[in-house]
Short mmCIF file of C-alpha atoms and ligand atoms in Angstrom, two decimals:
data_model
loop_
_atom_site.label_atom_id
_atom_site.label_comp_id
_atom_site.label_asym_id
_atom_site.label_seq_id
_atom_site.Cartn_x
_atom_site.Cartn_y
_atom_site.Cartn_z
CA MET A 1 1.09 -3.47 -31.50
CA ASP A 2 -2.10 -4.12 -29.53
CA ALA A 3 -3.95 -1.27 -27.84
CA VAL A 4 -2.83 -2.67 -24.46
CA PHE A 5 0.72 -3.92 -23.94
CA GLN A 6 3.62 -3.79 -21.50
CA ARG A 7 6.25 -1.08 -21.85
CA CYS A 8 9.57 -0.42 -20.14
CA ILE A 9 9.43 2.52 -17.74
CA ASP A 10 12.67 3.91 -19.13
CA PRO A 11 11.49 6.35 -21.81
CA ALA A 12 14.78 6.00 -23.68
CA CYS A 13 14.58 2.21 -23.80
CA ASN A 14 10.97 1.74 -24.81
CA GLY A 15 11.24 -2.07 -24.68
CA VAL A 16 7.82 -3.68 -25.05
CA ASN A 17 6.17 -6.99 -24.25
CA ASP A 18 2.79 -8.42 -25.17
CA LEU A 19 -0.06 -8.20 -22.72
CA SER A 20 0.42 -11.91 -22.04
CA ASP A 21 4.07 -11.72 -20.94
CA THR A 22 4.65 -12.91 -17.38
CA SER A 23 8.34 -12.11 -16.94
CA PHE A 24 7.35 -8.53 -16.04
CA LEU A 25 10.84 -7.41 -17.00
CA CYS A 26 11.95 -5.39 -19.97
CA PRO A 27 13.29 -7.67 -22.72
CA ARG A 28 15.89 -5.02 -23.61
CA CYS A 29 17.23 -3.64 -20.35
CA GLY A 30 15.75 -5.88 -17.64
CA GLY A 31 13.98 -2.89 -16.02
CA LEU A 32 10.45 -2.53 -14.65
CA MET A 33 7.43 -2.60 -16.95
CA ASP A 34 4.18 -0.62 -17.07
CA VAL A 35 0.87 -1.72 -18.42
CA ALA A 36 0.52 0.74 -21.31
CA TYR A 37 -2.59 1.83 -23.17
CA ASP A 38 -3.05 3.35 -26.59
CA TRP A 39 -5.95 5.49 -25.43
CA ASN A 40 -6.84 6.56 -28.98
CA ARG A 41 -7.96 3.02 -29.66
CA LEU A 42 -9.79 2.62 -26.35
CA THR A 43 -12.80 4.37 -24.84
CA PRO A 44 -11.88 6.15 -21.61
CA PRO A 45 -14.74 8.16 -20.08
CA LYS A 46 -15.12 11.86 -20.85
CA SER A 47 -15.39 12.82 -17.19
CA LEU A 48 -14.79 11.21 -13.81
CA SER A 49 -18.39 11.80 -12.78
CA TRP A 50 -19.37 9.37 -15.56
CA PHE A 51 -18.43 6.60 -13.09
CA GLU A 52 -21.41 7.57 -10.96
CA SER A 53 -23.58 5.71 -13.47
CA LYS A 54 -22.19 2.51 -11.90
CA TRP A 55 -23.65 3.30 -8.50
CA SER A 56 -27.08 2.03 -9.50
CA GLN A 57 -25.75 -1.35 -10.67
CA ARG A 58 -25.00 -3.08 -7.41
CA THR A 59 -26.06 -6.51 -8.61
CA ASN A 60 -23.47 -6.43 -11.39
CA PRO A 61 -20.23 -7.68 -9.75
CA LEU A 62 -18.08 -5.60 -12.10
CA ALA A 63 -19.91 -2.42 -11.15
CA PHE A 64 -20.11 -3.41 -7.46
CA SER A 65 -16.36 -3.99 -7.08
CA GLY A 66 -14.56 -0.86 -5.87
CA VAL A 67 -11.81 -1.81 -8.29
CA TRP A 68 -13.58 -2.92 -11.46
CA ARG A 69 -16.15 -0.15 -11.49
CA PHE A 70 -13.23 1.94 -12.74
CA ARG A 71 -12.11 -0.62 -15.29
CA GLU A 72 -12.31 1.85 -18.20
CA LEU A 73 -9.19 3.41 -16.65
CA PHE A 74 -7.25 0.12 -16.79
CA PRO A 75 -8.91 -1.75 -19.65
CA PHE A 76 -6.61 -4.74 -19.99
CA ALA A 77 -9.12 -7.52 -19.31
CA PRO A 78 -12.32 -8.58 -21.07
CA PRO A 79 -15.22 -8.56 -18.57
CA GLU A 80 -15.59 -12.35 -18.63
CA ALA A 81 -11.98 -12.79 -17.43
CA VAL A 82 -12.39 -10.62 -14.36
CA MET A 83 -11.92 -12.34 -10.99
CA THR A 84 -13.59 -10.31 -8.30
CA ILE A 85 -14.42 -11.20 -4.72
CA GLY A 86 -16.06 -7.87 -3.89
CA GLU A 87 -12.85 -5.99 -3.09
CA GLY A 88 -12.58 -2.23 -2.72
CA GLN A 89 -15.69 -1.50 -0.63
CA THR A 90 -13.70 0.96 1.43
CA ILE A 91 -14.47 4.29 3.02
CA LEU A 92 -12.98 7.74 3.32
CA GLN A 93 -13.40 8.98 6.88
CA GLN A 94 -13.43 12.70 7.60
CA ALA A 95 -11.14 12.32 10.60
CA ASP A 96 -12.10 15.25 12.80
CA VAL A 97 -11.17 13.38 15.98
CA VAL A 98 -7.64 12.66 14.74
CA ALA A 99 -7.10 16.06 13.06
CA PRO A 100 -5.90 17.96 16.18
CA TYR A 101 -3.13 15.37 16.64
CA VAL A 102 -1.65 16.42 13.31
CA ASP A 103 -2.47 20.08 13.97
CA MET A 104 -5.23 20.29 11.41
CA LYS A 105 -8.69 21.80 11.55
CA PRO A 106 -11.92 19.81 11.23
CA GLY A 107 -12.76 18.93 7.64
CA ARG A 108 -9.16 18.95 6.46
CA LEU A 109 -7.90 15.46 7.35
CA PHE A 110 -9.30 12.29 5.78
CA LEU A 111 -8.41 8.65 6.30
CA GLN A 112 -8.84 6.19 3.43
CA TYR A 113 -9.53 2.91 5.20
CA GLU A 114 -8.29 0.01 3.09
CA GLY A 115 -8.53 -2.37 6.05
CA MET A 116 -12.12 -2.99 4.93
CA ASN A 117 -11.04 -5.21 2.05
CA PRO A 118 -11.88 -8.94 2.16
CA SER A 119 -8.38 -9.90 3.32
CA GLY A 120 -8.07 -6.80 5.52
CA SER A 121 -5.57 -4.77 3.50
CA PHE A 122 -5.19 -2.66 0.36
CA LYS A 123 -3.51 -5.59 -1.38
CA ASP A 124 -6.85 -6.93 -2.61
CA ASN A 125 -7.11 -3.96 -4.99
CA GLY A 126 -4.06 -5.16 -6.82
CA MET A 127 -4.57 -8.87 -6.32
CA THR A 128 -7.88 -8.91 -8.17
CA ALA A 129 -6.13 -7.33 -11.17
CA ALA A 130 -3.09 -9.64 -11.07
CA PHE A 131 -5.31 -12.65 -10.52
CA THR A 132 -7.39 -11.67 -13.53
CA HIS A 133 -4.26 -11.43 -15.65
CA ALA A 134 -3.07 -14.78 -14.28
CA ARG A 135 -6.34 -16.29 -15.36
CA MET A 136 -6.03 -14.72 -18.82
CA VAL A 137 -2.67 -16.43 -19.30
CA GLY A 138 -3.88 -19.75 -17.87
CA ALA A 139 -1.71 -19.82 -14.72
CA ARG A 140 -2.29 -22.69 -12.28
CA ARG A 141 0.02 -21.55 -9.48
CA ALA A 142 0.73 -18.07 -8.17
CA ALA A 143 3.57 -17.02 -5.88
CA CYS A 144 4.69 -14.04 -3.85
CA ALA A 145 7.20 -12.99 -1.23
CA SER A 146 5.51 -11.08 1.49
CA THR A 147 5.65 -9.25 4.79
CA GLY A 148 2.21 -10.77 5.26
CA ASN A 149 -0.52 -8.85 3.50
CA THR A 150 0.25 -9.77 -0.10
CA SER A 151 0.38 -13.41 0.97
CA ALA A 152 -2.91 -13.11 2.89
CA SER A 153 -4.54 -11.54 -0.14
CA LEU A 154 -3.20 -14.16 -2.53
CA ALA A 155 -4.33 -16.94 -0.18
CA VAL A 156 -7.82 -15.44 0.00
CA PHE A 157 -8.14 -15.09 -3.78
CA CYS A 158 -6.88 -18.63 -4.38
CA SER A 159 -9.21 -20.15 -1.82
CA ALA A 160 -12.25 -18.07 -2.78
CA THR A 161 -11.97 -18.91 -6.46
CA ALA A 162 -10.27 -22.36 -6.32
CA LEU A 163 -8.54 -21.39 -9.56
CA MET A 164 -4.93 -21.43 -8.46
CA LYS A 165 -2.64 -22.77 -5.77
CA ALA A 166 -0.96 -20.08 -3.67
CA VAL A 167 2.76 -20.42 -2.96
CA ILE A 168 4.01 -17.84 -0.50
CA PHE A 169 7.51 -16.99 0.70
CA ILE A 170 7.91 -15.30 4.05
CA GLY A 171 10.87 -14.44 6.21
CA SER A 172 10.84 -16.77 9.19
CA GLY A 173 9.46 -14.98 12.26
CA LYS A 174 9.04 -11.82 10.19
CA ILE A 175 5.28 -11.63 9.78
CA SER A 176 2.63 -10.98 12.34
CA TYR A 177 0.42 -13.81 13.56
CA GLY A 178 -2.73 -12.27 12.11
CA LYS A 179 -1.26 -12.52 8.62
CA LEU A 180 0.36 -15.91 9.09
CA ALA A 181 -3.00 -17.17 10.33
CA GLN A 182 -4.62 -16.03 7.09
CA ALA A 183 -2.08 -17.78 4.87
CA LEU A 184 -2.50 -21.02 6.80
CA ASP A 185 -6.26 -20.86 7.20
CA HIS A 186 -6.80 -20.20 3.50
CA GLY A 187 -4.66 -23.15 2.47
CA ALA A 188 -1.61 -21.47 0.93
CA LEU A 189 1.62 -23.42 0.60
CA THR A 190 3.67 -21.38 3.06
CA VAL A 191 7.44 -21.43 2.65
CA GLN A 192 9.24 -19.91 5.62
CA ILE A 193 12.72 -18.83 4.61
CA ALA A 194 15.53 -18.39 7.10
CA GLY A 195 15.93 -14.74 6.18
CA ASP A 196 13.94 -11.54 5.82
CA PHE A 197 11.59 -10.08 3.19
CA ASP A 198 14.44 -8.88 1.00
CA ASP A 199 15.83 -12.44 0.89
CA ALA A 200 12.38 -13.92 0.21
CA MET A 201 11.78 -11.43 -2.61
CA GLN A 202 15.00 -12.47 -4.30
CA ARG A 203 14.21 -16.17 -3.97
CA VAL A 204 10.63 -16.01 -5.13
CA GLN A 205 11.72 -14.42 -8.40
CA GLU A 206 14.25 -17.20 -9.01
CA VAL A 207 11.76 -19.91 -8.14
CA ALA A 208 8.93 -18.38 -10.19
CA ARG A 209 11.19 -18.20 -13.22
CA LYS A 210 12.46 -21.77 -12.79
CA LEU A 211 9.09 -23.38 -12.18
CA GLY A 212 7.00 -21.09 -14.38
CA ILE A 213 4.87 -19.92 -11.45
CA TYR A 214 2.90 -16.70 -11.91
CA LEU A 215 4.38 -13.91 -9.74
CA VAL A 216 1.99 -11.55 -7.95
CA ASN A 217 4.43 -9.22 -6.19
CA SER A 218 4.15 -5.57 -7.15
CA LEU A 219 6.90 -6.14 -9.70
CA ASN A 220 3.85 -7.41 -11.56
CA PRO A 221 2.51 -4.27 -13.27
CA PHE A 222 -1.06 -5.60 -13.32
CA ARG A 223 -1.11 -5.43 -9.50
CA LEU A 224 -0.46 -1.72 -9.73
CA GLU A 225 -3.28 -1.21 -12.22
CA GLY A 226 -5.68 -2.43 -9.54
CA GLN A 227 -4.07 -0.28 -6.87
CA LYS A 228 -4.68 2.84 -8.97
CA THR A 229 -8.32 2.53 -7.97
CA ILE A 230 -7.56 3.49 -4.35
CA MET A 231 -6.99 6.98 -5.73
CA PHE A 232 -10.10 6.80 -7.90
CA ARG A 233 -12.17 6.00 -4.80
CA VAL A 234 -10.58 8.86 -2.87
CA LEU A 235 -11.54 11.21 -5.70
CA GLU A 236 -15.00 9.69 -5.86
CA ALA A 237 -15.51 10.24 -2.12
CA LEU A 238 -14.38 13.86 -2.49
CA ARG A 239 -16.76 14.33 -5.42
CA TRP A 240 -13.87 14.37 -7.91
CA GLU A 241 -12.13 17.33 -6.29
CA PRO A 242 -8.49 16.26 -5.68
CA PRO A 243 -7.07 16.78 -2.18
CA ASP A 244 -3.82 18.70 -1.75
CA TRP A 245 -1.90 15.75 -0.35
CA ILE A 246 -1.93 11.96 -0.36
CA VAL A 247 0.19 10.50 2.45
CA VAL A 248 1.07 6.82 2.18
CA PRO A 249 3.38 4.41 4.00
CA GLY A 250 6.23 3.13 1.84
CA GLY A 251 7.63 -0.40 1.85
CA ASN A 252 8.18 -2.07 -1.50
CA LEU A 253 6.84 1.19 -3.04
CA GLY A 254 4.13 -0.40 -5.16
CA ASN A 255 1.34 1.77 -3.81
CA VAL A 256 2.98 5.13 -4.38
CA SER A 257 3.99 3.97 -7.86
CA ALA A 258 0.40 3.03 -8.64
CA PHE A 259 -0.88 6.36 -7.28
CA GLY A 260 1.59 8.31 -9.41
CA LYS A 261 0.58 6.35 -12.52
CA ALA A 262 -3.10 6.93 -11.78
CA PHE A 263 -2.68 10.68 -11.45
CA GLY A 264 -0.38 10.89 -14.47
CA GLU A 265 -2.94 9.12 -16.62
CA LEU A 266 -5.83 11.24 -15.33
CA LEU A 267 -3.87 14.36 -16.28
CA ASP A 268 -2.96 12.96 -19.70
CA LEU A 269 -6.58 12.00 -20.34
CA GLY A 270 -7.75 15.46 -19.33
CA LEU A 271 -9.85 14.00 -16.50
CA LEU A 272 -8.07 16.06 -13.83
CA LYS A 273 -6.55 19.51 -14.09
CA ARG A 274 -4.49 19.32 -10.93
CA VAL A 275 -3.00 16.40 -8.99
CA PRO A 276 -2.29 16.06 -5.26
CA ARG A 277 1.23 16.04 -3.90
CA LEU A 278 2.45 12.66 -2.67
CA ALA A 279 4.19 12.04 0.65
CA VAL A 280 5.75 8.64 1.29
CA ILE A 281 6.51 7.65 4.86
CA ASN A 282 9.17 5.07 5.65
CA ALA A 283 9.71 3.48 9.03
CA ALA A 284 12.98 4.83 10.43
CA GLY A 285 14.31 1.27 10.68
CA ALA A 286 13.62 0.62 6.98
CA ASP A 287 14.32 3.98 5.40
CA THR A 288 16.06 3.30 2.09
CA PHE A 289 13.68 5.50 0.13
CA TYR A 290 13.99 8.36 2.61
CA LYS A 291 17.77 8.15 2.54
CA LEU A 292 18.05 7.93 -1.22
CA TYR A 293 15.48 10.62 -1.99
CA GLU A 294 15.95 13.16 0.78
CA GLU A 295 19.58 12.68 1.78
CA HIS A 296 21.28 11.47 -1.40
CA GLY A 297 19.08 13.52 -3.72
CA LEU A 298 18.18 10.58 -5.98
CA ARG A 299 15.57 11.71 -8.52
CA TRP A 300 13.74 10.18 -11.48
CA ASN A 301 15.30 12.93 -13.54
CA GLN A 302 12.90 12.39 -16.44
CA GLY A 303 13.87 8.75 -16.74
CA LYS A 304 17.58 9.07 -16.09
CA PRO A 305 18.05 8.44 -12.36
CA ASP A 306 21.60 8.48 -11.12
CA VAL A 307 21.86 4.74 -10.53
CA ALA A 308 25.37 5.11 -9.14
CA LYS A 309 23.74 6.64 -6.04
CA SER A 310 21.45 3.68 -5.40
CA SER A 311 24.11 1.08 -6.30
CA SER A 312 26.55 2.57 -3.85
CA TYR A 313 23.82 2.74 -1.17
CA PHE A 314 22.86 -0.91 -1.66
CA GLY A 315 26.54 -1.88 -1.81
CA LYS A 316 27.00 -0.37 1.65
CA LEU A 317 23.93 -2.18 2.97
CA ASP A 318 25.42 -5.44 1.69
CA ALA A 319 28.87 -4.76 3.05
CA SER A 320 27.54 -4.09 6.55
CA ASP A 321 24.84 -6.79 6.24
CA SER A 322 22.40 -4.11 7.32
CA ARG A 323 18.84 -5.41 7.78
CA ALA A 324 15.54 -3.59 7.99
CA SER A 325 14.07 -3.50 11.49
CA THR A 326 10.77 -1.97 12.63
CA ILE A 327 7.66 -2.86 14.60
CA ALA A 328 5.78 -1.97 11.39
CA SER A 329 6.63 -5.37 9.93
CA ALA A 330 4.58 -4.73 6.77
CA ILE A 331 7.13 -2.13 5.66
CA GLU A 332 10.24 -3.80 7.06
CA ILE A 333 11.93 -3.63 3.66
CA ASN A 334 15.34 -2.28 2.67
CA ARG A 335 15.33 -3.02 -1.05
CA PRO A 336 12.12 -1.67 -2.52
CA VAL A 337 11.42 -3.36 -5.84
CA SER A 338 9.48 -0.42 -7.31
CA LEU A 339 12.12 2.19 -6.42
CA HIS A 340 12.30 3.69 -9.90
CA LYS A 341 8.56 3.80 -10.43
CA ALA A 342 8.25 5.52 -7.06
CA LEU A 343 10.81 8.14 -8.08
CA ARG A 344 8.78 8.74 -11.23
CA ALA A 345 5.61 9.14 -9.15
CA LEU A 346 7.25 11.72 -6.89
CA GLU A 347 8.47 13.69 -9.89
CA ARG A 348 5.00 13.71 -11.41
CA CYS A 349 3.27 14.64 -8.15
CA ASN A 350 5.91 16.90 -6.57
CA GLY A 351 6.48 14.41 -3.77
CA VAL A 352 8.40 14.23 -0.52
CA VAL A 353 9.62 11.37 1.68
CA ARG A 354 9.82 11.28 5.47
CA GLU A 355 10.60 8.66 8.08
CA ALA A 356 8.86 7.90 11.37
CA THR A 357 10.27 6.08 14.38
CA ASP A 358 8.45 3.12 15.90
CA GLN A 359 7.54 5.36 18.84
CA GLU A 360 5.94 7.90 16.50
CA ILE A 361 4.19 5.16 14.53
CA LEU A 362 2.64 3.53 17.60
CA ASP A 363 1.53 6.83 19.12
CA ALA A 364 -0.11 7.75 15.80
CA LYS A 365 -1.74 4.33 15.64
CA ALA A 366 -3.31 4.82 19.07
CA LYS A 367 -4.66 8.19 17.91
CA VAL A 368 -6.16 6.65 14.77
CA GLY A 369 -7.76 4.00 16.97
CA SER A 370 -9.25 6.62 19.26
CA GLY A 371 -10.83 8.17 16.16
CA GLY A 372 -12.78 5.04 15.29
CA LEU A 373 -10.70 3.19 12.71
CA GLY A 374 -8.33 0.35 13.55
CA CYS A 375 -5.10 0.08 11.61
CA GLU A 376 -1.91 -1.92 11.79
CA PRO A 377 1.39 -0.23 12.69
CA ALA A 378 2.62 0.28 9.09
CA SER A 379 -0.56 2.14 8.19
CA ALA A 380 -0.13 4.60 11.04
CA ALA A 381 3.18 5.71 9.53
CA SER A 382 1.04 7.89 7.26
CA ILE A 383 -0.40 9.81 10.23
CA ALA A 384 2.98 10.04 11.96
CA GLY A 385 4.44 11.40 8.73
CA CYS A 386 1.59 13.82 8.20
CA ARG A 387 2.13 15.21 11.69
CA LYS A 388 5.80 15.76 10.93
CA LEU A 389 5.05 17.47 7.63
CA ARG A 390 2.59 19.78 9.41
CA GLN A 391 5.21 20.62 12.06
CA GLU A 392 7.68 21.44 9.31
CA GLY A 393 5.06 23.55 7.56
CA VAL A 394 5.42 21.49 4.38
CA ILE A 395 1.74 20.65 4.64
CA GLY A 396 -0.19 23.89 5.14
CA ALA A 397 -2.82 24.35 7.83
CA ASP A 398 -5.62 24.81 5.30
CA GLU A 399 -4.67 22.05 2.91
CA ARG A 400 -6.80 18.95 2.50
CA VAL A 401 -4.92 15.76 3.29
CA VAL A 402 -5.78 12.11 2.75
CA CYS A 403 -3.75 9.55 4.71
CA ILE A 404 -4.00 5.97 3.50
CA LEU A 405 -4.68 3.36 6.18
CA THR A 406 -3.35 0.33 4.36
CA GLY A 407 -4.20 -2.54 6.70
CA HIS A 408 -6.59 -3.58 9.46
CA GLN A 409 -5.85 -3.35 13.18
CA LEU A 410 -6.43 -7.08 13.75
CA LYS A 411 -3.55 -7.96 11.44
CA ASP A 412 -1.13 -7.35 14.30
CA PRO A 413 -2.82 -7.35 17.70
CA SER A 414 0.39 -8.08 19.61
CA ALA A 415 1.81 -4.61 18.88
CA THR A 416 -1.48 -3.01 19.94
CA VAL A 417 -1.90 -5.02 23.12
CA ALA A 418 1.72 -4.45 24.13
CA TYR A 419 1.29 -0.68 23.67
CA HIS A 420 -1.81 -0.54 25.84
CA SER A 421 -0.59 -3.12 28.34
CA ALA A 422 -0.08 -2.24 31.98
CA ASP A 423 2.37 -5.13 32.20
CA GLN A 424 5.89 -3.73 31.85
CA LYS A 425 7.27 -7.13 30.86
CA THR A 426 4.95 -7.42 27.83
CA PHE A 427 5.73 -3.84 26.85
CA GLU A 428 9.47 -4.41 27.04
CA GLU A 429 9.38 -7.74 25.23
CA VAL A 430 7.45 -6.48 22.21
CA LEU A 431 8.29 -2.77 22.08
CA GLY A 432 11.26 -2.00 24.33
CA LYS A 433 13.71 -3.64 21.96
CA ARG A 434 12.34 -1.41 19.18
CA GLY A 435 13.29 1.74 21.05
CA VAL A 436 9.72 2.46 22.12
CA ARG A 437 9.93 4.07 25.57
CA ARG A 438 6.47 5.37 26.34
CA ALA A 439 2.87 4.58 25.56
CA THR A 440 1.61 8.15 25.77
CA TYR A 441 -1.88 7.33 24.53
CA ALA A 442 -2.26 3.95 26.21
CA ASN A 443 -5.72 2.84 27.27
CA ARG A 444 -4.91 0.42 30.05
CA ALA A 445 -7.24 -2.35 31.16
CA VAL A 446 -8.36 -1.97 34.76
CA GLN A 447 -7.55 -4.89 37.05
CA VAL A 448 -10.25 -5.67 39.63
CA PRO A 449 -11.01 -8.54 42.00
CA ASN A 450 -14.01 -10.70 41.12
CA ASP A 451 -16.23 -8.74 43.51
CA LEU A 452 -19.36 -6.74 42.58
CA ASP A 453 -18.62 -3.76 44.86
CA GLU A 454 -15.03 -3.51 43.67
CA ILE A 455 -16.12 -3.72 40.02
CA ILE A 456 -18.72 -0.99 40.50
CA LYS A 457 -16.21 1.18 42.37
CA ALA A 458 -13.67 0.82 39.55
CA ILE A 459 -16.24 1.77 36.92
CA GLU A 460 -17.29 4.85 38.91
CA VAL A 461 -13.69 5.93 39.35
CA TYR A 462 -12.58 5.44 35.74
CA SER A 463 -15.60 6.37 33.66
N1 F0G B 1 1.07 -1.02 4.52
C1 F0G B 1 0.81 -2.32 4.63
C2 F0G B 1 -0.21 -2.74 5.62
C3 F0G B 1 1.50 -3.26 3.83
O1 F0G B 1 1.24 -4.55 3.95
C4 F0G B 1 2.48 -2.81 2.93
C5 F0G B 1 3.23 -3.73 2.10
C6 F0G B 1 2.69 -1.43 2.85
C7 F0G B 1 1.98 -0.56 3.65
C8 F0G B 1 3.67 -0.86 1.91
O2 F0G B 1 3.18 -0.82 0.61
O3 F0G B 1 4.96 -2.07 -0.55
O4 F0G B 1 3.28 -0.76 -1.80
O5 F0G B 1 5.03 0.39 -0.47
N2 F0G B 1 3.25 -4.96 2.25
C9 F0G B 1 3.87 -5.90 1.33
C10 F0G B 1 3.46 -7.32 1.61
C11 F0G B 1 5.27 -5.67 1.01
O6 F0G B 1 4.20 -8.23 1.32
O7 F0G B 1 2.36 -7.52 2.11
P1 F0G B 1 4.16 -0.81 -0.62
#
C-alpha cells in the first residue's frame, strides 16, 4: 500500500482504493472514502508554528496559497501537480461590533471570512485540492451539482487554468443570480434540471459515472482535504491556540466533515492537545441533520451509526415528497451527502446541531453587515446559531467562538436588498413567502426629490 491512499470511513470495513481512484466510493460497501495517510512514511511538521516559515515566501505560489502552505498536512500531491489560483487569502475578524448581538464580550467572537476567496466562497479551498487530483489523474472534464458556490468555484478554476471543461448541474430557479452569473460568465456548461439540489446531486453522480467525468462534489474526499485548511488558518490567526467553538452552517455537510478530520489528525499527530467543539447550523427549512442528530439521536457511535434511523427519516421525506425550502439557498439541502462523516466529526469534537429560521438568519446577516463584513444568507446561519447557543447557555459567556462566514454578500443581493427595502411589495415577494415578517435591522434608503434643499434637509435629519 502507498503512503497515501483512499480508505472507507467505516472502521469495520476498511475497504481501500488507490490514490488515483475517482469513484470515491468504497469498493466493498459503497460508503464514503477518506484520503488516508501513513504518517510514519511521510514528514508532517513537528509543530504548527513551523508553518510560519512560509510567511516569508510570498513569491512561491505554494507558500502564498492559504491552502497549499499547509500541504504537509494533506500531502497527496507532488508540488508540480498543484493547481492554485491564489485561494485562501482570508481573514479572521475579531468581531467586537457583532459580539453584543450574540451576547458576547469584546475579544470573544471571531468571524472567519471565506468570502474573500477568488470565487467568493469557501469552496475554493476544496476546489484547488480536487482540481489538483483531477489533474493528477488526467481528467478533461469536471462536474458538480450545486446550490451555486461549488459550481462558481469549479467554473473559475476551469476558466483560470483552461485545463478542464466545467459541467454543472443546478436545480432550475434554485440558485441566486450572483452565482448563476459566475457559472455563465466563466464559461461552464450549465445544465438546469427541473428539480432541486437533491435531484441534481443524484443525477450528476449517474452522469459522471456513465461519461467518466471527474466529480468535484464534496463526496470527493480530496475536496475535503483542501477545506481542512480553513481550520488551519483559524488556528494560525489565533497563534495556534484553539478556540472553544467553531460554528458553521450545514448543507451537504462537507465543511464540518473536513473540520472534524482536520482536528482529529492534529490530535493524532500531537500537534494540538485540545480541539474546539463544533456547532453545525441548519436552516429550519432544510434541517435533516438537526432532526436526525438532535431529535432522533443519530450518532456516529464509533463507526456504527443506526442507519435504520436515517433510512426511515429519508423514507418519510420521500413518501411526503418533502422538499428543502429556505432563503439561504446555499444550504437548501435535505439529503446531505456527507452525513456519516459529519456524525464522525461531531463525535470527535463533542458537537451540537441547531437550526435557524429564515427570519433569524436574515437578522443575523444584517448584524454581520453592520460589523463590516458582507456575507450571504447561508453564512449568517452561523451567527444566528451562535446566538441561540449563547441563549441556551451551551456556549459560555467567556468562551472564544469562531463563526465561519462561508460566502460573500454579493452572491445573493436580492435577499439583502429585499430585507433593507422600504418597498413592502419587494419585501413580500422575496421574503414574505419565507415566513420573514420583520426587518428589525433594516437600513432603508431615503427617498428624496431631486432638489438640493430637500437633499440637504434629509441628510441633516438622518445622519
Ligand atoms: N455556506 C455556503 C455559502 C455554501 O455555498 C454551502 C454549500 C454551505 C454553507 C454548506 O456547506 O455543504 O459543506 O455543509 N454549498 C454547496 C454548493 C452545497 O453547491 O455550493 P456544506
